[in-house]
Tab-separated table of C-alpha atoms and ligand atoms in Angstrom:
chain	number	residue	atom	x	y	z
A	1	MET	CA	122.357	100.339	134.695
A	2	ILE	CA	124.980	102.567	133.050
A	3	GLU	CA	128.587	101.407	133.344
A	4	THR	CA	131.583	103.594	132.576
A	5	ASN	CA	134.857	103.094	130.697
A	6	ILE	CA	134.030	99.655	129.280
A	7	ASP	CA	136.275	97.769	126.837
A	8	LEU	CA	134.190	96.822	123.797
A	9	GLN	CA	136.561	94.010	122.722
A	10	PRO	CA	134.079	91.265	123.706
A	11	HIS	CA	131.345	93.152	121.850
A	12	ASN	CA	132.830	93.235	118.327
A	13	THR	CA	133.791	90.251	116.159
A	14	LEU	CA	136.952	91.986	114.887
A	15	ALA	CA	138.058	91.774	118.576
A	16	VAL	CA	139.266	95.371	118.529
A	17	SER	CA	139.981	96.752	121.969
A	18	ALA	CA	138.376	100.201	122.291
A	19	ARG	CA	136.768	101.752	125.338
A	20	SER	CA	133.309	103.220	125.483
A	21	ALA	CA	132.892	106.121	127.913
A	22	HIS	CA	129.516	104.650	128.890
A	23	PHE	CA	127.824	101.284	128.309
A	24	ALA	CA	124.300	100.005	128.935
A	25	ARG	CA	122.767	96.584	128.331
A	26	VAL	CA	119.022	97.081	127.933
A	27	GLN	CA	116.506	94.264	128.304
A	28	THR	CA	113.228	96.209	128.325
A	29	LEU	CA	111.777	99.112	126.357
A	30	GLU	CA	111.751	101.174	129.555
A	31	GLN	CA	115.470	100.571	130.122
A	32	LEU	CA	116.134	101.566	126.528
A	33	ARG	CA	114.136	104.761	127.004
A	34	GLU	CA	116.106	105.563	130.178
A	35	ALA	CA	119.442	104.909	128.474
A	36	LEU	CA	118.491	107.255	125.634
A	37	ALA	CA	117.449	109.934	128.135
A	38	PHE	CA	120.837	109.547	129.900
A	39	ALA	CA	122.649	110.151	126.610
A	40	ARG	CA	120.363	113.038	125.657
A	41	GLU	CA	120.830	114.874	128.962
A	42	ARG	CA	124.621	114.668	128.568
A	43	GLN	CA	124.613	115.213	124.806
A	44	LEU	CA	126.442	111.930	124.274
A	45	PRO	CA	126.611	110.201	120.883
A	46	ILE	CA	125.153	106.700	120.961
A	47	LEU	CA	126.347	103.426	119.483
A	48	PRO	CA	123.541	100.863	119.147
A	49	LEU	CA	125.108	97.412	119.489
A	50	GLY	CA	123.901	94.004	118.434
A	51	GLY	CA	126.533	91.277	118.074
A	52	GLY	CA	129.165	93.726	116.813
A	53	SER	CA	129.747	91.708	113.609
A	54	ASN	CA	129.437	94.621	111.200
A	55	ILE	CA	131.299	97.456	112.910
A	56	VAL	CA	134.875	98.704	113.059
A	57	LEU	CA	135.890	100.545	116.215
A	58	THR	CA	138.486	102.998	114.960
A	59	GLY	CA	139.197	104.383	118.443
A	60	ASP	CA	137.633	104.885	121.859
A	61	PHE	CA	133.953	105.820	121.748
A	62	PRO	CA	133.171	109.018	123.663
A	63	GLY	CA	129.456	108.322	124.146
A	64	LEU	CA	127.026	105.600	125.249
A	65	ALA	CA	127.170	102.135	123.689
A	66	ILE	CA	123.744	100.495	124.045
A	67	GLN	CA	123.645	96.720	123.791
A	68	VAL	CA	120.100	95.941	122.688
A	69	ASP	CA	119.170	92.733	124.521
A	70	LEU	CA	115.363	92.692	124.090
A	71	ARG	CA	114.245	89.053	123.863
A	72	GLY	CA	111.392	86.891	122.632
A	73	PHE	CA	109.930	85.749	119.329
A	74	SER	CA	106.741	84.156	118.086
A	75	LEU	CA	105.692	82.233	114.991
A	76	ILE	CA	102.028	82.790	114.189
A	77	ALA	CA	100.182	80.657	111.646
A	78	GLY	CA	98.078	82.633	109.153
A	79	ASP	CA	95.845	81.680	106.229
A	80	SER	CA	98.666	81.426	103.713
A	81	GLY	CA	101.884	81.397	105.728
A	82	TYR	CA	103.555	82.266	109.003
A	83	SER	CA	104.173	85.620	110.667
A	84	VAL	CA	107.406	85.917	112.615
A	85	GLU	CA	107.660	88.601	115.286
A	86	ALA	CA	111.105	88.814	116.852
A	87	ALA	CA	112.613	91.150	119.432
A	88	ALA	CA	115.784	92.948	118.382
A	89	GLY	CA	118.125	91.149	120.792
A	90	GLU	CA	117.363	87.639	119.532
A	91	ASN	CA	120.149	85.874	117.644
A	92	TRP	CA	119.535	85.855	113.884
A	93	HIS	CA	120.837	82.350	113.163
A	94	GLN	CA	118.873	80.832	116.050
A	95	LEU	CA	115.694	82.342	114.639
A	96	VAL	CA	116.479	80.883	111.200
A	97	MET	CA	117.053	77.449	112.742
A	98	ALA	CA	113.855	77.669	114.832
A	99	THR	CA	111.870	78.241	111.616
A	100	VAL	CA	113.481	75.505	109.531
A	101	GLN	CA	113.214	73.005	112.396
A	102	LYS	CA	109.453	73.589	112.268
A	103	GLY	CA	109.591	72.872	108.538
A	104	LEU	CA	109.018	76.526	107.634
A	105	GLY	CA	110.872	77.799	104.598
A	106	GLY	CA	111.967	81.299	103.657
A	107	LEU	CA	114.983	82.133	105.810
A	108	GLU	CA	117.211	79.092	105.169
A	109	ASN	CA	119.590	80.842	102.712
A	110	LEU	CA	120.353	83.351	105.484
A	111	ALA	CA	121.546	80.699	107.970
A	112	LEU	CA	124.722	81.328	109.959
A	113	ILE	CA	124.800	85.088	109.420
A	114	PRO	CA	126.155	86.336	112.751
A	115	GLY	CA	124.453	89.033	114.788
A	116	LYS	CA	121.092	90.027	116.160
A	117	ILE	CA	117.652	90.500	114.644
A	118	GLY	CA	117.726	94.263	115.297
A	119	ALA	CA	120.734	94.778	113.039
A	120	ALA	CA	119.374	92.683	110.159
A	121	PRO	CA	117.376	95.545	108.568
A	122	ILE	CA	120.257	98.028	108.923
A	123	GLN	CA	122.073	96.634	105.902
A	124	ASN	CA	119.232	94.452	104.615
A	125	ILE	CA	121.283	91.309	105.242
A	126	GLY	CA	121.587	88.968	102.312
A	127	ALA	CA	123.206	85.731	101.238
A	128	TYR	CA	122.829	83.145	98.463
A	129	GLY	CA	120.324	85.231	96.538
A	130	ILE	CA	117.888	86.056	99.387
A	131	GLU	CA	117.724	89.344	101.258
A	132	LEU	CA	115.908	90.271	104.451
A	133	CYS	CA	113.607	92.543	102.420
A	134	ASP	CA	112.246	89.436	100.623
A	135	ARG	CA	110.645	88.311	103.915
A	136	PHE	CA	110.222	91.654	105.671
A	137	VAL	CA	106.852	93.072	106.758
A	138	SER	CA	107.590	95.874	109.237
A	139	LEU	CA	109.671	96.880	112.226
A	140	GLN	CA	109.252	98.847	115.428
A	141	ALA	CA	111.917	101.299	116.481
A	142	MET	CA	112.426	103.820	119.262
A	143	GLU	CA	113.293	107.345	118.221
A	144	VAL	CA	116.528	108.395	119.906
A	145	VAL	CA	115.570	112.048	120.493
A	146	SER	CA	112.114	111.377	121.929
A	147	GLY	CA	112.011	107.782	123.200
A	148	THR	CA	108.760	107.205	121.288
A	149	LEU	CA	108.045	104.036	119.327
A	150	HIS	CA	107.419	104.159	115.571
A	151	GLU	CA	106.404	101.541	113.024
A	152	PHE	CA	108.297	101.319	109.700
A	153	SER	CA	106.948	99.545	106.619
A	154	ALA	CA	109.255	98.010	104.015
A	155	GLN	CA	108.792	101.130	101.921
A	156	ASP	CA	109.800	103.370	104.857
A	157	CYS	CA	112.993	101.327	105.267
A	158	ALA	CA	114.067	101.993	101.625
A	159	PHE	CA	115.899	98.676	101.388
A	160	SER	CA	118.422	98.137	98.628
A	161	TYR	CA	121.577	96.072	98.134
A	162	ARG	CA	123.203	95.874	101.633
A	163	ASP	CA	121.563	99.204	102.454
A	164	SER	CA	118.558	100.856	104.089
A	165	VAL	CA	117.389	104.241	105.313
A	166	PHE	CA	119.066	103.364	108.667
A	167	LYS	CA	122.510	103.559	107.034
A	168	GLY	CA	121.590	106.867	105.397
A	169	SER	CA	119.346	109.715	106.516
A	170	LEU	CA	118.174	107.898	109.689
A	171	ARG	CA	121.609	106.654	110.776
A	172	ASP	CA	121.637	106.212	114.596
A	173	LYS	CA	118.347	108.139	114.875
A	174	TYR	CA	116.297	105.051	115.768
A	175	ILE	CA	116.895	101.919	117.829
A	176	ILE	CA	115.165	98.946	116.245
A	177	THR	CA	113.233	97.034	118.901
A	178	GLN	CA	111.287	94.411	116.910
A	179	VAL	CA	111.272	92.978	113.391
A	180	ASN	CA	108.251	91.329	111.743
A	181	LEU	CA	108.663	88.890	108.866
A	182	TYR	CA	106.375	86.734	106.743
A	183	LEU	CA	107.151	83.207	105.567
A	184	PRO	CA	105.010	82.104	102.626
A	185	GLY	CA	103.047	78.849	103.026
A	186	VAL	CA	104.099	77.701	99.561
A	187	TRP	CA	107.862	77.334	99.657
A	188	GLN	CA	110.332	76.984	96.842
A	189	ALA	CA	114.051	76.358	97.337
A	190	HIS	CA	116.413	79.059	96.004
A	191	VAL	CA	119.546	77.144	95.149
A	192	ASP	CA	120.810	79.001	92.070
A	193	TYR	CA	124.116	80.147	93.555
A	194	PRO	CA	126.931	78.061	92.040
A	195	ALA	CA	128.306	77.057	95.471
A	196	LEU	CA	124.877	75.769	96.556
A	197	ARG	CA	124.240	73.952	93.269
A	198	GLN	CA	127.653	72.303	93.475
A	199	TYR	CA	127.107	71.238	97.088
A	200	LEU	CA	123.734	69.661	96.243
A	201	ALA	CA	125.258	67.824	93.284
A	202	GLU	CA	128.102	66.493	95.458
A	203	GLN	CA	125.606	65.239	98.063
A	204	ASN	CA	123.382	63.739	95.347
A	205	TRP	CA	120.454	65.718	96.743
A	206	ASN	CA	117.538	66.175	94.389
A	207	ALA	CA	117.066	69.940	93.980
A	208	ASN	CA	113.320	69.358	93.454
A	209	ALA	CA	112.759	67.457	96.706
A	210	LEU	CA	114.615	69.591	99.228
A	211	THR	CA	113.450	70.714	102.666
A	212	PRO	CA	114.234	74.137	104.169
A	213	ALA	CA	116.371	72.350	106.804
A	214	GLN	CA	118.459	70.689	104.081
A	215	VAL	CA	119.085	74.017	102.349
A	216	ALA	CA	120.078	75.542	105.707
A	217	GLN	CA	122.438	72.633	106.311
A	218	ALA	CA	124.019	73.135	102.863
A	219	VAL	CA	124.464	76.860	103.511
A	220	ILE	CA	126.013	76.175	106.942
A	221	GLU	CA	128.462	73.645	105.557
A	222	ILE	CA	129.511	75.836	102.624
A	223	ARG	CA	129.987	78.837	104.890
A	224	ASN	CA	131.975	76.835	107.443
A	225	SER	CA	134.250	75.558	104.682
A	226	LYS	CA	135.425	78.994	103.581
A	227	LEU	CA	134.508	81.695	106.087
A	228	PRO	CA	136.612	82.197	109.208
A	229	LEU	CA	134.699	81.784	112.481
A	230	PRO	CA	135.058	85.119	114.313
A	231	ASP	CA	135.710	83.248	117.587
A	232	ARG	CA	138.831	81.738	116.071
A	233	ILE	CA	139.935	84.416	113.592
A	234	PRO	CA	138.405	87.813	114.368
A	235	ASN	CA	136.695	89.357	111.312
A	236	ALA	CA	133.653	91.362	110.249
A	237	GLY	CA	132.588	89.211	107.296
A	238	SER	CA	132.802	90.755	103.822
A	239	PHE	CA	134.663	93.987	104.291
A	240	PHE	CA	133.542	95.527	100.989
A	241	LYS	CA	130.274	95.630	99.107
A	242	ASN	CA	130.268	94.196	95.610
A	243	PRO	CA	130.532	97.277	93.365
A	244	ILE	CA	127.758	97.896	90.831
A	245	VAL	CA	129.011	99.377	87.534
A	246	ASP	CA	127.403	100.444	84.259
A	247	ASN	CA	127.466	98.271	81.148
A	248	THR	CA	130.269	100.249	79.443
A	249	SER	CA	132.617	99.883	82.427
A	250	TYR	CA	131.738	96.190	82.678
A	251	GLN	CA	132.410	95.558	78.959
A	252	THR	CA	135.780	97.351	79.171
A	253	LEU	CA	136.827	95.334	82.222
A	254	LYS	CA	135.562	92.068	80.738
A	255	ALA	CA	137.581	92.659	77.565
A	256	GLU	CA	140.735	93.204	79.646
A	257	HIS	CA	139.983	90.377	82.107
A	258	PRO	CA	137.922	87.632	80.435
A	259	ASP	CA	137.698	85.681	83.723
A	260	LEU	CA	136.161	88.632	85.598
A	261	VAL	CA	133.392	87.401	87.954
A	262	ALA	CA	130.300	89.569	87.521
A	263	PHE	CA	126.512	89.194	87.616
A	264	ALA	CA	123.802	91.160	85.838
A	265	ALA	CA	122.010	93.571	88.207
A	266	GLY	CA	119.164	95.067	86.166
A	267	ASP	CA	120.820	97.038	83.349
A	268	ARG	CA	124.032	97.280	85.394
A	269	TRP	CA	126.595	94.729	86.583
A	270	LYS	CA	127.588	93.584	90.060
A	271	LEU	CA	131.301	92.775	90.201
A	272	ALA	CA	132.588	90.229	92.739
A	273	ALA	CA	134.726	92.435	94.989
A	274	GLY	CA	136.506	89.309	96.253
A	275	TRP	CA	137.700	88.550	92.711
A	276	LEU	CA	139.056	92.109	92.249
A	277	ILE	CA	140.954	92.000	95.587
A	278	ASP	CA	142.266	88.508	94.912
A	279	ARG	CA	143.396	89.435	91.398
A	280	ALA	CA	145.095	92.573	92.737
A	281	GLY	CA	147.235	90.203	94.836
A	282	TRP	CA	145.911	90.790	98.342
A	283	ARG	CA	144.550	87.357	99.264
A	284	GLY	CA	146.393	85.862	102.236
A	285	ILE	CA	148.644	88.887	102.932
A	286	ARG	CA	149.445	89.828	106.552
A	287	ARG	CA	150.226	93.323	107.893
A	288	ASN	CA	151.298	93.044	111.527
A	289	ALA	CA	148.137	92.143	113.471
A	290	VAL	CA	145.771	92.249	110.493
A	291	GLY	CA	145.449	90.671	107.070
A	292	VAL	CA	143.307	89.312	104.248
A	293	HIS	CA	141.785	85.838	104.650
A	294	GLU	CA	143.443	83.092	102.602
A	295	LEU	CA	140.224	81.476	101.400
A	296	GLN	CA	138.128	84.603	100.801
A	297	ALA	CA	139.844	87.859	99.842
A	298	LEU	CA	136.728	89.851	100.732
A	299	VAL	CA	137.242	89.138	104.433
A	300	LEU	CA	139.756	91.231	106.398
A	301	ILE	CA	140.970	89.477	109.522
A	302	ASN	CA	142.463	90.609	112.804
A	303	PRO	CA	144.226	87.522	114.222
A	304	GLY	CA	146.684	89.661	116.201
A	305	ARG	CA	143.836	91.659	117.784
A	306	GLY	CA	145.239	94.930	116.484
A	307	ALA	CA	143.611	98.342	116.596
A	308	GLY	CA	140.673	99.220	114.365
A	309	SER	CA	142.890	101.805	112.642
A	310	GLU	CA	145.144	98.962	111.427
A	311	VAL	CA	142.120	97.341	109.805
A	312	THR	CA	140.905	100.569	108.197
A	313	GLN	CA	144.422	101.413	106.975
A	314	LEU	CA	144.691	98.026	105.260
A	315	ALA	CA	141.211	98.573	103.810
A	316	GLU	CA	142.259	101.969	102.416
A	317	GLU	CA	145.340	100.461	100.760
A	318	ILE	CA	143.189	97.798	99.131
A	319	VAL	CA	140.662	100.391	97.926
A	320	GLU	CA	143.438	102.496	96.352
A	321	ASP	CA	145.134	99.513	94.728
A	322	VAL	CA	141.921	98.058	93.292
A	323	HIS	CA	141.044	101.493	91.942
A	324	ALA	CA	144.498	101.876	90.363
A	325	LYS	CA	144.325	98.407	88.775
A	326	PHE	CA	140.670	98.201	87.712
A	327	GLY	CA	139.275	101.755	87.955
A	328	VAL	CA	136.596	100.442	90.369
A	329	SER	CA	135.801	102.051	93.738
A	330	LEU	CA	135.248	99.651	96.622
A	331	GLU	CA	133.074	100.772	99.520
A	332	PRO	CA	133.443	99.292	103.027
A	333	GLU	CA	130.396	97.383	104.249
A	334	PRO	CA	130.855	97.591	108.063
A	335	ARG	CA	130.224	100.893	109.794
A	336	TYR	CA	133.078	102.748	111.432
A	337	TYR	CA	132.775	104.187	114.982
A	338	PRO	CA	133.371	106.769	116.387
B	401	FAD	P1	126.300	95.157	114.852
B	401	FAD	O1	127.619	94.891	114.231
B	401	FAD	O2	126.220	95.137	116.347
B	401	FAD	O3	125.705	96.483	114.298
B	401	FAD	C1	125.741	96.771	112.917
B	401	FAD	C2	125.139	98.173	112.711
B	401	FAD	O4	123.763	98.154	113.077
B	401	FAD	C3	125.790	99.214	113.621
B	401	FAD	O5	125.801	100.422	112.926
B	401	FAD	C4	124.855	99.298	114.814
B	401	FAD	O6	124.902	100.548	115.444
B	401	FAD	C5	123.506	99.049	114.155
B	401	FAD	N1	122.567	98.385	115.052
B	401	FAD	C6	122.708	97.188	115.660
B	401	FAD	N2	121.595	96.863	116.351
B	401	FAD	C7	120.734	97.899	116.183
B	401	FAD	C8	119.395	98.174	116.627
B	401	FAD	N3	118.722	97.323	117.406
B	401	FAD	N4	118.838	99.353	116.249
B	401	FAD	C9	119.502	100.241	115.486
B	401	FAD	N5	120.744	100.033	115.014
B	401	FAD	C10	121.343	98.878	115.356
B	401	FAD	N6	126.011	90.172	106.436
B	401	FAD	C11	125.193	89.853	105.430
B	401	FAD	O7	124.377	90.675	105.001
B	401	FAD	N7	125.246	88.623	104.832
B	401	FAD	C12	126.103	87.675	105.246
B	401	FAD	O8	126.094	86.575	104.696
B	401	FAD	C13	126.995	87.990	106.315
B	401	FAD	N8	127.905	87.081	106.727
B	401	FAD	C14	128.788	87.414	107.728
B	401	FAD	C15	129.740	86.460	108.122
B	401	FAD	C16	130.630	86.769	109.133
B	401	FAD	C17	131.663	85.735	109.546
B	401	FAD	C18	130.584	88.018	109.776
B	401	FAD	C19	131.514	88.344	110.900
B	401	FAD	C20	129.654	88.974	109.377
B	401	FAD	C21	128.744	88.675	108.347
B	401	FAD	N9	127.785	89.595	107.903
B	401	FAD	C22	126.922	89.268	106.903
B	401	FAD	C23	127.704	90.927	108.507
B	401	FAD	C24	126.858	90.957	109.812
B	401	FAD	O9	126.794	89.699	110.403
B	401	FAD	C25	125.433	91.455	109.550
B	401	FAD	O10	125.451	92.735	109.005
B	401	FAD	C26	124.592	91.444	110.829
B	401	FAD	O11	123.270	91.827	110.557
B	401	FAD	C27	125.145	92.387	111.914
B	401	FAD	O12	124.484	92.106	113.123
B	401	FAD	P2	125.056	92.557	114.511
B	401	FAD	O13	123.997	92.317	115.515
B	401	FAD	O14	126.362	91.938	114.773
B	401	FAD	O15	125.222	94.120	114.270
B	402	NAP	P1	130.496	83.285	96.533
B	402	NAP	O1	129.457	82.216	96.582
B	402	NAP	O2	131.927	82.900	96.396
B	402	NAP	O3	130.118	84.321	95.396
B	402	NAP	C1	130.977	85.430	95.134
B	402	NAP	C2	130.140	86.627	94.852
B	402	NAP	O4	129.428	86.399	93.672
B	402	NAP	C3	129.158	86.898	95.952
B	402	NAP	O5	129.547	88.089	96.551
B	402	NAP	C4	127.803	86.949	95.293
B	402	NAP	O6	127.153	88.214	95.445
B	402	NAP	C5	128.079	86.783	93.821
B	402	NAP	N1	127.245	85.726	93.248
B	402	NAP	C6	127.525	84.397	93.220
B	402	NAP	N2	126.557	83.753	92.542
B	402	NAP	C7	125.645	84.680	92.167
B	402	NAP	C8	124.424	84.616	91.433
B	402	NAP	N3	123.943	83.447	90.958
B	402	NAP	N4	123.737	85.760	91.236
B	402	NAP	C9	124.200	86.914	91.707
B	402	NAP	N5	125.363	87.039	92.403
B	402	NAP	C10	126.078	85.936	92.615
B	402	NAP	O7	130.370	84.228	97.843
B	402	NAP	P2	130.789	83.980	99.341
B	402	NAP	O8	131.756	84.989	99.731
B	402	NAP	O9	131.097	82.536	99.592
B	402	NAP	O10	129.428	84.321	100.094
B	402	NAP	C11	128.276	83.527	99.883
B	402	NAP	C12	127.050	84.367	100.195
B	402	NAP	O11	127.093	84.784	101.557
B	402	NAP	C13	126.976	85.627	99.340
B	402	NAP	O12	125.641	85.885	99.031
B	402	NAP	C14	127.535	86.697	100.264
B	402	NAP	O13	126.956	87.977	100.036
B	402	NAP	C15	127.138	86.189	101.646
B	402	NAP	N6	128.141	86.604	102.645
B	402	NAP	C16	128.099	87.894	103.060
B	402	NAP	C17	129.004	88.341	104.016
B	402	NAP	C18	128.922	89.758	104.536
B	402	NAP	O14	129.589	90.069	105.517
B	402	NAP	N7	128.148	90.615	103.927
B	402	NAP	C19	129.970	87.473	104.523
B	402	NAP	C20	129.982	86.184	104.045
B	402	NAP	C21	129.066	85.745	103.105
B	402	NAP	P3	126.304	88.641	96.733
B	402	NAP	O15	127.318	88.939	97.802
B	402	NAP	O16	125.602	89.867	96.261
B	402	NAP	O17	125.384	87.537	97.099
């Protein structure tokens, strides 16, 4: 089951070539348990892998990469909605489409997010005003050190903006094996994002008579119009989180840059990182194999299939420049390995 010296290029959407000392594709809980025991006995670090759409391989990985390929999902009707139980290796977008095709609403704003179900809680995936935590019930995960299964509630996961306990204190300590969601029986479309509103207006769709499938279709078409498909132009989606700043910093920036794009986030402000990078002059630039996407400055691309270090070096330059120009610190969203 365990292969050695495997190139992870087909397993990450930035198409970075980096070798993993060991690699295992696991399709059952028992195989996962065995893979973890293999790593434990040899004191190897592990790299849990879904679709590889939110990682940067900065060099060869000296441990065991585990591709979590557990399959199966069910939709169970309840008194007031539907329970969704999905194994970690299922494709996220396919699950979204399976729900909307049954007329079930709740996940449609999250259509076309690449990757697997098991990775969705890691950064509490979100798009167009909906986050995984809005539909989340619980998850099952295998503890790396013991191979035992544990259940996590939403509270245990400590979800926040593009973050969870699995990016913090429990980083790489658990392998998520199953995610359980709940779709409310009474559905209401969430189409407040300007891009969605504009799309609906252009299509002459009545915002009060939408179906979940129509919202999913709108999201898919908007995303396809501006986001590079990783198959064609390797990328890891938004490379930076939108920074959250206090009111004083926001007011200072707004006075200097009246067209600043920002949104209220409680008593703080979320700045559009893409606007900051664009305004700092990075949109569309190329640096050898890597660059910044022409239509969305938040997306770093790797059309020349360069090394992960080229991507992270470009990211560092952008962070420094945005800080020098706006006094705002950008934080990368994908996780770096090793
Ligand atoms: P991977 O990249 O394989 O893994 C991501 C992290 O999770 C790694 O640290 C990995 O070790 C860990 N991990 C993976 N599986 C498991 C598991 N079973 N158990 C424990 N840890 C695990 N994100 C959004 O939030 N919103 C978006 O709208 C969005 N759009 C994107 C668009 C594009 C074009 C791209 C390329 C990316 C986008 N992303 C978006 C980022 C990414 O798709 C999500 O974060 C997604 O959930 C990652 O899934 P994955 O299976 O590819 O994870
Ligand atoms: P967009 O619609 O051009 O909007 C730019 C930014 O403004 C987004 O980052 C979004 O924040 C914020 N925003 C827009 N309208 C908002 C509102 N009404 N309330 C609060 N915040 C608002 O963004 P985009 O790049 O095309 O992406 C569209 C959606 O897909 C966004 O939600 C984005 O997060 C998601 N996406 C994520 C990734 C990723 O890799 N993480 C990649 C592609 C797209 P938020 O990002 O907080 O939503």
